[in-house]
Amino acid sequence: MNIIGELEVNVIESLLVVQKHDCSIRELEKELRDVPKRKKDEQQRLKEHKEALAKAEEGLKAKLAETKKFEIESDSRKEKISKLKTQQLEVKTNKEYSTIQSEIKTIQDSISKLEDEQLLVMEEVEKARAEVQQKQNALSEEEKAVLQDVGFLAQRLSAIGQELAKIKEIRTAEAKGVDSKWLAQYDRIFSRKDKGLVQIEEGVCGGCHMALPPAVIHRAKRMDNNMVICDFCGRLLY
Ligand SMILES: [Zn+2]
């Protein structure tokens, strides 16, 4: 290997180190960008739980109102019966008496029917109450999870900030050792692709996996300080 060749290897090695840092920086920055979305998702889940609870509570309220209606109706019918009984004391004929008696009987029957219906509604009230309880539990579970995650995210955010600052500093220092022509080319490609510099593996480009012409492979392996670029994906090859 001649001296130019060694220089070349150094450029590749230095660029690979820079690329490793760039990949870490990109990953950390992505995590940073995802934090607001993650927070928003959590707030959305909380909102959904709160809405489900409010809906269950409304359902319970409606069922309770229904039982109240039954009570009022039943009370008013009972009152009517007691009025009829008072009237009954004042009637003069048997016929009048039995007419009122039959009216009382009709109302009493209607009250029994009403009470049967009320029992069914009471069962529904219990179901609605259980539903409210279940939604309340789900909401407090979610609130607990969100609270934990908020703490975790705050920690992670500060860790990412520190890590990023450190890696960027190292990256800048490493990049200073790389030939500026190579670095500019690499930077341009890396900004658009997952990697700027890829290895040729068994005759194919390590970036796009297309089979490379032998001449390209030959030039890339010649290490003569000329940059070789994959015709298919535009990444630097080595
Ligand atoms: Zn390629």
JSON list of C-alpha atoms and ligand atoms in Angstrom, two decimals:
[
{"chain": "A", "resi": 1, "resn": "MET", "atom": "CA", "xyz": [0.00, 0.00, 0.00]},
{"chain": "A", "resi": 2, "resn": "ASN", "atom": "CA", "xyz": [1.43, 3.35, -0.99]},
{"chain": "A", "resi": 3, "resn": "ILE", "atom": "CA", "xyz": [1.26, 6.54, 1.05]},
{"chain": "A", "resi": 4, "resn": "ILE", "atom": "CA", "xyz": [-1.77, 7.87, -0.82]},
{"chain": "A", "resi": 5, "resn": "GLY", "atom": "CA", "xyz": [-3.46, 4.58, -0.08]},
{"chain": "A", "resi": 6, "resn": "GLU", "atom": "CA", "xyz": [-2.79, 4.96, 3.62]},
{"chain": "A", "resi": 7, "resn": "LEU", "atom": "CA", "xyz": [-4.14, 8.50, 3.55]},
{"chain": "A", "resi": 8, "resn": "GLU", "atom": "CA", "xyz": [-7.21, 7.14, 1.88]},
{"chain": "A", "resi": 9, "resn": "VAL", "atom": "CA", "xyz": [-7.75, 4.48, 4.53]},
{"chain": "A", "resi": 10, "resn": "ASN", "atom": "CA", "xyz": [-7.43, 7.18, 7.14]},
{"chain": "A", "resi": 11, "resn": "VAL", "atom": "CA", "xyz": [-10.06, 9.32, 5.45]},
{"chain": "A", "resi": 12, "resn": "ILE", "atom": "CA", "xyz": [-12.43, 6.36, 5.35]},
{"chain": "A", "resi": 13, "resn": "GLU", "atom": "CA", "xyz": [-11.71, 5.43, 8.96]},
{"chain": "A", "resi": 14, "resn": "SER", "atom": "CA", "xyz": [-12.11, 9.00, 10.14]},
{"chain": "A", "resi": 15, "resn": "LEU", "atom": "CA", "xyz": [-15.30, 9.43, 8.16]},
{"chain": "A", "resi": 16, "resn": "LEU", "atom": "CA", "xyz": [-16.68, 6.19, 9.60]},
{"chain": "A", "resi": 17, "resn": "VAL", "atom": "CA", "xyz": [-16.08, 7.56, 13.10]},
{"chain": "A", "resi": 18, "resn": "VAL", "atom": "CA", "xyz": [-17.80, 10.83, 12.14]},
{"chain": "A", "resi": 19, "resn": "GLN", "atom": "CA", "xyz": [-20.67, 8.85, 10.65]},
{"chain": "A", "resi": 20, "resn": "LYS", "atom": "CA", "xyz": [-21.07, 6.79, 13.81]},
{"chain": "A", "resi": 21, "resn": "HIS", "atom": "CA", "xyz": [-21.48, 10.03, 15.79]},
{"chain": "A", "resi": 22, "resn": "ASP", "atom": "CA", "xyz": [-23.83, 11.47, 13.19]},
{"chain": "A", "resi": 23, "resn": "CYS", "atom": "CA", "xyz": [-26.05, 8.39, 13.46]},
{"chain": "A", "resi": 24, "resn": "SER", "atom": "CA", "xyz": [-26.16, 8.74, 17.25]},
{"chain": "A", "resi": 25, "resn": "ILE", "atom": "CA", "xyz": [-26.96, 12.46, 16.95]},
{"chain": "A", "resi": 26, "resn": "ARG", "atom": "CA", "xyz": [-29.73, 11.74, 14.46]},
{"chain": "A", "resi": 27, "resn": "GLU", "atom": "CA", "xyz": [-31.24, 9.07, 16.71]},
{"chain": "A", "resi": 28, "resn": "LEU", "atom": "CA", "xyz": [-31.16, 11.30, 19.79]},
{"chain": "A", "resi": 29, "resn": "GLU", "atom": "CA", "xyz": [-32.65, 14.23, 17.88]},
{"chain": "A", "resi": 30, "resn": "LYS", "atom": "CA", "xyz": [-35.44, 11.97, 16.68]},
{"chain": "A", "resi": 31, "resn": "GLU", "atom": "CA", "xyz": [-36.15, 10.91, 20.24]},
{"chain": "A", "resi": 32, "resn": "LEU", "atom": "CA", "xyz": [-36.20, 14.57, 21.21]},
{"chain": "A", "resi": 33, "resn": "ARG", "atom": "CA", "xyz": [-38.65, 15.38, 18.44]},
{"chain": "A", "resi": 34, "resn": "ASP", "atom": "CA", "xyz": [-40.91, 12.48, 19.47]},
{"chain": "A", "resi": 35, "resn": "VAL", "atom": "CA", "xyz": [-41.30, 13.75, 23.05]},
{"chain": "A", "resi": 36, "resn": "PRO", "atom": "CA", "xyz": [-44.03, 16.34, 22.33]},
{"chain": "A", "resi": 37, "resn": "LYS", "atom": "CA", "xyz": [-45.96, 13.76, 20.30]},
{"chain": "A", "resi": 38, "resn": "ARG", "atom": "CA", "xyz": [-45.65, 11.25, 23.12]},
{"chain": "A", "resi": 39, "resn": "LYS", "atom": "CA", "xyz": [-46.93, 13.85, 25.59]},
{"chain": "A", "resi": 40, "resn": "LYS", "atom": "CA", "xyz": [-49.77, 14.73, 23.25]},
{"chain": "A", "resi": 41, "resn": "ASP", "atom": "CA", "xyz": [-50.74, 11.04, 22.88]},
{"chain": "A", "resi": 42, "resn": "GLU", "atom": "CA", "xyz": [-50.83, 10.70, 26.65]},
{"chain": "A", "resi": 43, "resn": "GLN", "atom": "CA", "xyz": [-53.01, 13.78, 27.05]},
{"chain": "A", "resi": 44, "resn": "GLN", "atom": "CA", "xyz": [-55.30, 12.36, 24.36]},
{"chain": "A", "resi": 45, "resn": "ARG", "atom": "CA", "xyz": [-55.59, 9.04, 26.21]},
{"chain": "A", "resi": 46, "resn": "LEU", "atom": "CA", "xyz": [-56.36, 10.88, 29.46]},
{"chain": "A", "resi": 47, "resn": "LYS", "atom": "CA", "xyz": [-58.99, 12.93, 27.68]},
{"chain": "A", "resi": 48, "resn": "GLU", "atom": "CA", "xyz": [-60.60, 9.77, 26.28]},
{"chain": "A", "resi": 49, "resn": "HIS", "atom": "CA", "xyz": [-60.71, 8.18, 29.74]},
{"chain": "A", "resi": 50, "resn": "LYS", "atom": "CA", "xyz": [-62.26, 11.33, 31.21]},
{"chain": "A", "resi": 51, "resn": "GLU", "atom": "CA", "xyz": [-64.87, 11.41, 28.47]},
{"chain": "A", "resi": 52, "resn": "ALA", "atom": "CA", "xyz": [-65.71, 7.74, 29.03]},
{"chain": "A", "resi": 53, "resn": "LEU", "atom": "CA", "xyz": [-66.15, 8.42, 32.75]},
{"chain": "A", "resi": 54, "resn": "ALA", "atom": "CA", "xyz": [-68.33, 11.48, 32.09]},
{"chain": "A", "resi": 55, "resn": "LYS", "atom": "CA", "xyz": [-70.49, 9.41, 29.76]},
{"chain": "A", "resi": 56, "resn": "ALA", "atom": "CA", "xyz": [-70.87, 6.65, 32.35]},
{"chain": "A", "resi": 57, "resn": "GLU", "atom": "CA", "xyz": [-71.76, 9.22, 35.00]},
{"chain": "A", "resi": 58, "resn": "GLU", "atom": "CA", "xyz": [-74.37, 10.72, 32.72]},
{"chain": "A", "resi": 59, "resn": "GLY", "atom": "CA", "xyz": [-75.83, 7.24, 32.14]},
{"chain": "A", "resi": 60, "resn": "LEU", "atom": "CA", "xyz": [-76.06, 6.70, 35.89]},
{"chain": "A", "resi": 61, "resn": "LYS", "atom": "CA", "xyz": [-77.69, 10.11, 36.39]},
{"chain": "A", "resi": 62, "resn": "ALA", "atom": "CA", "xyz": [-80.29, 9.31, 33.75]},
{"chain": "A", "resi": 63, "resn": "LYS", "atom": "CA", "xyz": [-81.12, 5.95, 35.38]},
{"chain": "A", "resi": 64, "resn": "LEU", "atom": "CA", "xyz": [-81.40, 7.57, 38.83]},
{"chain": "A", "resi": 65, "resn": "ALA", "atom": "CA", "xyz": [-83.74, 10.20, 37.37]},
{"chain": "A", "resi": 66, "resn": "GLU", "atom": "CA", "xyz": [-85.83, 7.39, 35.94]},
{"chain": "A", "resi": 67, "resn": "THR", "atom": "CA", "xyz": [-86.22, 5.70, 39.34]},
{"chain": "A", "resi": 68, "resn": "LYS", "atom": "CA", "xyz": [-87.12, 9.08, 40.82]},
{"chain": "A", "resi": 69, "resn": "LYS", "atom": "CA", "xyz": [-89.87, 9.39, 38.22]},
{"chain": "A", "resi": 70, "resn": "PHE", "atom": "CA", "xyz": [-91.21, 6.00, 39.25]},
{"chain": "A", "resi": 71, "resn": "GLU", "atom": "CA", "xyz": [-91.27, 7.08, 42.90]},
{"chain": "A", "resi": 72, "resn": "ILE", "atom": "CA", "xyz": [-93.13, 10.29, 42.12]},
{"chain": "A", "resi": 73, "resn": "GLU", "atom": "CA", "xyz": [-95.64, 8.49, 39.93]},
{"chain": "A", "resi": 74, "resn": "SER", "atom": "CA", "xyz": [-96.17, 5.75, 42.49]},
{"chain": "A", "resi": 75, "resn": "ASP", "atom": "CA", "xyz": [-96.61, 8.32, 45.30]},
{"chain": "A", "resi": 76, "resn": "SER", "atom": "CA", "xyz": [-99.18, 10.27, 43.30]},
{"chain": "A", "resi": 77, "resn": "ARG", "atom": "CA", "xyz": [-101.15, 7.09, 42.59]},
{"chain": "A", "resi": 78, "resn": "LYS", "atom": "CA", "xyz": [-101.04, 6.14, 46.28]},
{"chain": "A", "resi": 79, "resn": "GLU", "atom": "CA", "xyz": [-102.30, 9.59, 47.15]},
{"chain": "A", "resi": 80, "resn": "LYS", "atom": "CA", "xyz": [-105.17, 9.13, 44.73]},
{"chain": "A", "resi": 81, "resn": "ILE", "atom": "CA", "xyz": [-106.04, 5.85, 46.45]},
{"chain": "A", "resi": 82, "resn": "SER", "atom": "CA", "xyz": [-106.16, 7.50, 49.85]},
{"chain": "A", "resi": 83, "resn": "LYS", "atom": "CA", "xyz": [-108.43, 10.25, 48.46]},
{"chain": "A", "resi": 84, "resn": "LEU", "atom": "CA", "xyz": [-110.72, 7.59, 46.98]},
{"chain": "A", "resi": 85, "resn": "LYS", "atom": "CA", "xyz": [-110.81, 5.79, 50.33]},
{"chain": "A", "resi": 86, "resn": "THR", "atom": "CA", "xyz": [-111.93, 9.00, 52.03]},
{"chain": "A", "resi": 87, "resn": "GLN", "atom": "CA", "xyz": [-114.61, 9.47, 49.36]},
{"chain": "A", "resi": 88, "resn": "GLN", "atom": "CA", "xyz": [-115.67, 5.90, 49.90]},
{"chain": "A", "resi": 89, "resn": "LEU", "atom": "CA", "xyz": [-116.51, 6.69, 53.56]},
{"chain": "A", "resi": 90, "resn": "GLU", "atom": "CA", "xyz": [-119.01, 9.28, 52.41]},
{"chain": "A", "resi": 91, "resn": "VAL", "atom": "CA", "xyz": [-120.86, 7.36, 49.68]},
{"chain": "A", "resi": 92, "resn": "LYS", "atom": "CA", "xyz": [-124.55, 6.64, 50.08]},
{"chain": "A", "resi": 93, "resn": "THR", "atom": "CA", "xyz": [-125.11, 3.57, 47.91]},
{"chain": "A", "resi": 94, "resn": "ASN", "atom": "CA", "xyz": [-123.47, 0.19, 47.51]},
{"chain": "A", "resi": 95, "resn": "LYS", "atom": "CA", "xyz": [-123.14, 0.84, 43.80]},
{"chain": "A", "resi": 96, "resn": "GLU", "atom": "CA", "xyz": [-121.13, 4.02, 44.41]},
{"chain": "A", "resi": 97, "resn": "TYR", "atom": "CA", "xyz": [-119.03, 2.15, 46.93]},
{"chain": "A", "resi": 98, "resn": "SER", "atom": "CA", "xyz": [-118.15, -0.66, 44.56]},
{"chain": "A", "resi": 99, "resn": "THR", "atom": "CA", "xyz": [-117.45, 1.73, 41.70]},
{"chain": "A", "resi": 100, "resn": "ILE", "atom": "CA", "xyz": [-114.83, 3.46, 43.84]},
{"chain": "A", "resi": 101, "resn": "GLN", "atom": "CA", "xyz": [-113.56, 0.08, 45.04]},
{"chain": "A", "resi": 102, "resn": "SER", "atom": "CA", "xyz": [-112.98, -1.05, 41.51]},
{"chain": "A", "resi": 103, "resn": "GLU", "atom": "CA", "xyz": [-111.21, 2.22, 40.71]},
{"chain": "A", "resi": 104, "resn": "ILE", "atom": "CA", "xyz": [-108.93, 1.67, 43.71]},
{"chain": "A", "resi": 105, "resn": "LYS", "atom": "CA", "xyz": [-108.21, -1.87, 42.53]},
{"chain": "A", "resi": 106, "resn": "THR", "atom": "CA", "xyz": [-107.25, -0.62, 39.07]},
{"chain": "A", "resi": 107, "resn": "ILE", "atom": "CA", "xyz": [-104.85, 1.92, 40.54]},
{"chain": "A", "resi": 108, "resn": "GLN", "atom": "CA", "xyz": [-103.36, -0.68, 42.91]},
{"chain": "A", "resi": 109, "resn": "ASP", "atom": "CA", "xyz": [-102.73, -3.01, 39.97]},
{"chain": "A", "resi": 110, "resn": "SER", "atom": "CA", "xyz": [-101.08, -0.19, 38.06]},
{"chain": "A", "resi": 111, "resn": "ILE", "atom": "CA", "xyz": [-98.85, 0.52, 41.08]},
{"chain": "A", "resi": 112, "resn": "SER", "atom": "CA", "xyz": [-97.71, -3.14, 41.24]},
{"chain": "A", "resi": 113, "resn": "LYS", "atom": "CA", "xyz": [-96.87, -3.01, 37.56]},
{"chain": "A", "resi": 114, "resn": "LEU", "atom": "CA", "xyz": [-95.00, 0.21, 38.10]},
{"chain": "A", "resi": 115, "resn": "GLU", "atom": "CA", "xyz": [-93.02, -1.34, 40.97]},
{"chain": "A", "resi": 116, "resn": "ASP", "atom": "CA", "xyz": [-92.03, -4.30, 38.79]},
{"chain": "A", "resi": 117, "resn": "GLU", "atom": "CA", "xyz": [-90.75, -1.90, 36.17]},
{"chain": "A", "resi": 118, "resn": "GLN", "atom": "CA", "xyz": [-88.96, 0.08, 38.85]},
{"chain": "A", "resi": 119, "resn": "LEU", "atom": "CA", "xyz": [-87.12, -3.06, 40.00]},
{"chain": "A", "resi": 120, "resn": "LEU", "atom": "CA", "xyz": [-85.77, -3.53, 36.49]},
{"chain": "A", "resi": 121, "resn": "VAL", "atom": "CA", "xyz": [-84.58, 0.08, 36.41]},
{"chain": "A", "resi": 122, "resn": "MET", "atom": "CA", "xyz": [-82.91, -0.39, 39.81]},
{"chain": "A", "resi": 123, "resn": "GLU", "atom": "CA", "xyz": [-80.92, -3.27, 38.34]},
{"chain": "A", "resi": 124, "resn": "GLU", "atom": "CA", "xyz": [-79.87, -0.98, 35.52]},
{"chain": "A", "resi": 125, "resn": "VAL", "atom": "CA", "xyz": [-78.86, 1.63, 38.10]},
{"chain": "A", "resi": 126, "resn": "GLU", "atom": "CA", "xyz": [-76.54, -0.93, 39.71]},
{"chain": "A", "resi": 127, "resn": "LYS", "atom": "CA", "xyz": [-75.04, -1.77, 36.34]},
{"chain": "A", "resi": 128, "resn": "ALA", "atom": "CA", "xyz": [-74.53, 1.93, 35.60]},
{"chain": "A", "resi": 129, "resn": "ARG", "atom": "CA", "xyz": [-72.91, 2.40, 39.02]},
{"chain": "A", "resi": 130, "resn": "ALA", "atom": "CA", "xyz": [-70.47, -0.47, 38.32]},
{"chain": "A", "resi": 131, "resn": "GLU", "atom": "CA", "xyz": [-69.69, 1.08, 34.95]},
{"chain": "A", "resi": 132, "resn": "VAL", "atom": "CA", "xyz": [-68.86, 4.41, 36.58]},
{"chain": "A", "resi": 133, "resn": "GLN", "atom": "CA", "xyz": [-66.60, 2.65, 39.09]},
{"chain": "A", "resi": 134, "resn": "GLN", "atom": "CA", "xyz": [-64.82, 0.77, 36.32]},
{"chain": "A", "resi": 135, "resn": "LYS", "atom": "CA", "xyz": [-64.24, 3.96, 34.31]},
{"chain": "A", "resi": 136, "resn": "GLN", "atom": "CA", "xyz": [-63.00, 5.73, 37.42]},
{"chain": "A", "resi": 137, "resn": "ASN", "atom": "CA", "xyz": [-60.47, 2.93, 38.05]},
{"chain": "A", "resi": 138, "resn": "ALA", "atom": "CA", "xyz": [-59.30, 3.00, 34.45]},
{"chain": "A", "resi": 139, "resn": "LEU", "atom": "CA", "xyz": [-58.83, 6.75, 34.60]},
{"chain": "A", "resi": 140, "resn": "SER", "atom": "CA", "xyz": [-56.78, 6.66, 37.80]},
{"chain": "A", "resi": 141, "resn": "GLU", "atom": "CA", "xyz": [-54.61, 3.85, 36.36]},
{"chain": "A", "resi": 142, "resn": "GLU", "atom": "CA", "xyz": [-53.97, 6.01, 33.30]},
{"chain": "A", "resi": 143, "resn": "GLU", "atom": "CA", "xyz": [-53.24, 9.06, 35.42]},
{"chain": "A", "resi": 144, "resn": "LYS", "atom": "CA", "xyz": [-50.69, 7.06, 37.39]},
{"chain": "A", "resi": 145, "resn": "ALA", "atom": "CA", "xyz": [-49.01, 5.80, 34.21]},
{"chain": "A", "resi": 146, "resn": "VAL", "atom": "CA", "xyz": [-48.89, 9.31, 32.73]},
{"chain": "A", "resi": 147, "resn": "LEU", "atom": "CA", "xyz": [-47.43, 10.75, 35.90]},
{"chain": "A", "resi": 148, "resn": "GLN", "atom": "CA", "xyz": [-44.68, 8.11, 35.83]},
{"chain": "A", "resi": 149, "resn": "ASP", "atom": "CA", "xyz": [-43.97, 8.76, 32.19]},
{"chain": "A", "resi": 150, "resn": "VAL", "atom": "CA", "xyz": [-43.85, 12.52, 32.72]},
{"chain": "A", "resi": 151, "resn": "GLY", "atom": "CA", "xyz": [-41.10, 11.93, 35.30]},
{"chain": "A", "resi": 152, "resn": "PHE", "atom": "CA", "xyz": [-39.29, 9.53, 32.99]},
{"chain": "A", "resi": 153, "resn": "LEU", "atom": "CA", "xyz": [-39.49, 11.93, 30.04]},
{"chain": "A", "resi": 154, "resn": "ALA", "atom": "CA", "xyz": [-38.17, 14.84, 32.09]},
{"chain": "A", "resi": 155, "resn": "GLN", "atom": "CA", "xyz": [-35.16, 12.73, 33.10]},
{"chain": "A", "resi": 156, "resn": "ARG", "atom": "CA", "xyz": [-34.67, 11.44, 29.57]},
{"chain": "A", "resi": 157, "resn": "LEU", "atom": "CA", "xyz": [-34.89, 14.96, 28.12]},
{"chain": "A", "resi": 158, "resn": "SER", "atom": "CA", "xyz": [-32.11, 16.24, 30.31]},
{"chain": "A", "resi": 159, "resn": "ALA", "atom": "CA", "xyz": [-30.01, 13.12, 29.60]},
{"chain": "A", "resi": 160, "resn": "ILE", "atom": "CA", "xyz": [-30.51, 13.50, 25.83]},
{"chain": "A", "resi": 161, "resn": "GLY", "atom": "CA", "xyz": [-29.51, 17.16, 26.04]},
{"chain": "A", "resi": 162, "resn": "GLN", "atom": "CA", "xyz": [-26.27, 16.30, 27.79]},
{"chain": "A", "resi": 163, "resn": "GLU", "atom": "CA", "xyz": [-25.53, 13.34, 25.52]},
{"chain": "A", "resi": 164, "resn": "LEU", "atom": "CA", "xyz": [-26.16, 15.39, 22.38]},
{"chain": "A", "resi": 165, "resn": "ALA", "atom": "CA", "xyz": [-23.90, 18.21, 23.51]},
{"chain": "A", "resi": 166, "resn": "LYS", "atom": "CA", "xyz": [-21.12, 15.71, 24.25]},
{"chain": "A", "resi": 167, "resn": "ILE", "atom": "CA", "xyz": [-21.42, 13.77, 20.99]},
{"chain": "A", "resi": 168, "resn": "LYS", "atom": "CA", "xyz": [-21.61, 16.96, 18.91]},
{"chain": "A", "resi": 169, "resn": "GLU", "atom": "CA", "xyz": [-18.43, 18.21, 20.52]},
{"chain": "A", "resi": 170, "resn": "ILE", "atom": "CA", "xyz": [-16.62, 14.94, 19.79]},
{"chain": "A", "resi": 171, "resn": "ARG", "atom": "CA", "xyz": [-18.02, 14.88, 16.24]},
{"chain": "A", "resi": 172, "resn": "THR", "atom": "CA", "xyz": [-16.75, 18.40, 15.56]},
{"chain": "A", "resi": 173, "resn": "ALA", "atom": "CA", "xyz": [-13.29, 17.45, 16.79]},
{"chain": "A", "resi": 174, "resn": "GLU", "atom": "CA", "xyz": [-13.22, 14.25, 14.72]},
{"chain": "A", "resi": 175, "resn": "ALA", "atom": "CA", "xyz": [-14.46, 16.03, 11.61]},
{"chain": "A", "resi": 176, "resn": "LYS", "atom": "CA", "xyz": [-11.52, 18.44, 11.75]},
{"chain": "A", "resi": 177, "resn": "GLY", "atom": "CA", "xyz": [-9.24, 15.52, 10.90]},
{"chain": "A", "resi": 178, "resn": "VAL", "atom": "CA", "xyz": [-11.17, 14.62, 7.74]},
{"chain": "A", "resi": 179, "resn": "ASP", "atom": "CA", "xyz": [-10.24, 15.96, 4.30]},
{"chain": "A", "resi": 180, "resn": "SER", "atom": "CA", "xyz": [-12.67, 18.84, 3.71]},
{"chain": "A", "resi": 181, "resn": "LYS", "atom": "CA", "xyz": [-13.59, 17.72, 0.19]},
{"chain": "A", "resi": 182, "resn": "TRP", "atom": "CA", "xyz": [-14.57, 14.28, 1.47]},
{"chain": "A", "resi": 183, "resn": "LEU", "atom": "CA", "xyz": [-16.35, 15.71, 4.48]},
{"chain": "A", "resi": 184, "resn": "ALA", "atom": "CA", "xyz": [-18.45, 18.13, 2.38]},
{"chain": "A", "resi": 185, "resn": "GLN", "atom": "CA", "xyz": [-19.46, 15.32, 0.04]},
{"chain": "A", "resi": 186, "resn": "TYR", "atom": "CA", "xyz": [-20.22, 12.99, 2.90]},
{"chain": "A", "resi": 187, "resn": "ASP", "atom": "CA", "xyz": [-22.25, 15.69, 4.74]},
{"chain": "A", "resi": 188, "resn": "ARG", "atom": "CA", "xyz": [-24.30, 16.36, 1.63]},
{"chain": "A", "resi": 189, "resn": "ILE", "atom": "CA", "xyz": [-25.18, 12.67, 1.24]},
{"chain": "A", "resi": 190, "resn": "PHE", "atom": "CA", "xyz": [-25.75, 12.00, 4.94]},
{"chain": "A", "resi": 191, "resn": "SER", "atom": "CA", "xyz": [-28.25, 14.85, 5.15]},
{"chain": "A", "resi": 192, "resn": "ARG", "atom": "CA", "xyz": [-30.44, 13.02, 2.61]},
{"chain": "A", "resi": 193, "resn": "LYS", "atom": "CA", "xyz": [-29.74, 9.36, 3.45]},
{"chain": "A", "resi": 194, "resn": "ASP", "atom": "CA", "xyz": [-29.41, 7.04, 6.43]},
{"chain": "A", "resi": 195, "resn": "LYS", "atom": "CA", "xyz": [-25.66, 6.85, 5.70]},
{"chain": "A", "resi": 196, "resn": "GLY", "atom": "CA", "xyz": [-23.20, 8.87, 3.63]},
{"chain": "A", "resi": 197, "resn": "LEU", "atom": "CA", "xyz": [-20.49, 6.24, 3.41]},
{"chain": "A", "resi": 198, "resn": "VAL", "atom": "CA", "xyz": [-21.12, 2.53, 2.91]},
{"chain": "A", "resi": 199, "resn": "GLN", "atom": "CA", "xyz": [-19.01, -0.56, 2.44]},
{"chain": "A", "resi": 200, "resn": "ILE", "atom": "CA", "xyz": [-19.10, -2.69, -0.66]},
{"chain": "A", "resi": 201, "resn": "GLU", "atom": "CA", "xyz": [-20.19, -6.14, 0.49]},
{"chain": "A", "resi": 202, "resn": "GLU", "atom": "CA", "xyz": [-19.77, -9.04, -1.92]},
{"chain": "A", "resi": 203, "resn": "GLY", "atom": "CA", "xyz": [-20.01, -6.77, -4.93]},
{"chain": "A", "resi": 204, "resn": "VAL", "atom": "CA", "xyz": [-23.13, -4.93, -3.81]},
{"chain": "A", "resi": 205, "resn": "CYS", "atom": "CA", "xyz": [-23.57, -1.43, -2.38]},
{"chain": "A", "resi": 206, "resn": "GLY", "atom": "CA", "xyz": [-23.99, -1.60, 1.40]},
{"chain": "A", "resi": 207, "resn": "GLY", "atom": "CA", "xyz": [-26.57, 1.18, 1.18]},
{"chain": "A", "resi": 208, "resn": "CYS", "atom": "CA", "xyz": [-28.99, 0.22, -1.61]},
{"chain": "A", "resi": 209, "resn": "HIS", "atom": "CA", "xyz": [-27.81, -3.41, -2.12]},
{"chain": "A", "resi": 210, "resn": "MET", "atom": "CA", "xyz": [-27.58, -3.03, -5.87]},
{"chain": "A", "resi": 211, "resn": "ALA", "atom": "CA", "xyz": [-24.87, -5.04, -7.65]},
{"chain": "A", "resi": 212, "resn": "LEU", "atom": "CA", "xyz": [-22.04, -2.69, -8.59]},
{"chain": "A", "resi": 213, "resn": "PRO", "atom": "CA", "xyz": [-20.10, -2.82, -11.90]},
{"chain": "A", "resi": 214, "resn": "PRO", "atom": "CA", "xyz": [-16.61, -4.36, -11.43]},
{"chain": "A", "resi": 215, "resn": "ALA", "atom": "CA", "xyz": [-15.00, -1.09, -12.56]},
{"chain": "A", "resi": 216, "resn": "VAL", "atom": "CA", "xyz": [-16.68, 0.78, -9.73]},
{"chain": "A", "resi": 217, "resn": "ILE", "atom": "CA", "xyz": [-15.60, -1.84, -7.21]},
{"chain": "A", "resi": 218, "resn": "HIS", "atom": "CA", "xyz": [-12.09, -1.70, -8.58]},
{"chain": "A", "resi": 219, "resn": "ARG", "atom": "CA", "xyz": [-11.94, 2.08, -8.31]},
{"chain": "A", "resi": 220, "resn": "ALA", "atom": "CA", "xyz": [-13.31, 2.03, -4.80]},
{"chain": "A", "resi": 221, "resn": "LYS", "atom": "CA", "xyz": [-10.77, -0.53, -3.67]},
{"chain": "A", "resi": 222, "resn": "ARG", "atom": "CA", "xyz": [-7.88, 1.23, -5.42]},
{"chain": "A", "resi": 223, "resn": "MET", "atom": "CA", "xyz": [-7.70, 3.78, -2.62]},
{"chain": "A", "resi": 224, "resn": "ASP", "atom": "CA", "xyz": [-6.30, 6.57, -4.79]},
{"chain": "A", "resi": 225, "resn": "ASN", "atom": "CA", "xyz": [-8.01, 9.38, -2.94]},
{"chain": "A", "resi": 226, "resn": "ASN", "atom": "CA", "xyz": [-10.75, 9.59, -5.53]},
{"chain": "A", "resi": 227, "resn": "MET", "atom": "CA", "xyz": [-14.24, 9.45, -4.19]},
{"chain": "A", "resi": 228, "resn": "VAL", "atom": "CA", "xyz": [-16.34, 6.65, -5.65]},
{"chain": "A", "resi": 229, "resn": "ILE", "atom": "CA", "xyz": [-20.09, 7.06, -5.52]},
{"chain": "A", "resi": 230, "resn": "CYS", "atom": "CA", "xyz": [-22.80, 4.44, -6.02]},
{"chain": "A", "resi": 231, "resn": "ASP", "atom": "CA", "xyz": [-24.62, 5.23, -9.27]},
{"chain": "A", "resi": 232, "resn": "PHE", "atom": "CA", "xyz": [-27.85, 3.85, -7.85]},
{"chain": "A", "resi": 233, "resn": "CYS", "atom": "CA", "xyz": [-28.15, 5.62, -4.50]},
{"chain": "A", "resi": 234, "resn": "GLY", "atom": "CA", "xyz": [-25.40, 8.24, -4.52]},
{"chain": "A", "resi": 235, "resn": "ARG", "atom": "CA", "xyz": [-23.68, 7.06, -1.34]},
{"chain": "A", "resi": 236, "resn": "LEU", "atom": "CA", "xyz": [-19.87, 7.12, -1.01]},
{"chain": "A", "resi": 237, "resn": "LEU", "atom": "CA", "xyz": [-18.37, 3.64, -1.37]},
{"chain": "A", "resi": 238, "resn": "TYR", "atom": "CA", "xyz": [-15.31, 2.01, 0.16]},
{"chain": "B", "resi": 1, "resn": "ZN", "atom": "ZN", "xyz": [-26.00, 2.29, -3.52]}
]
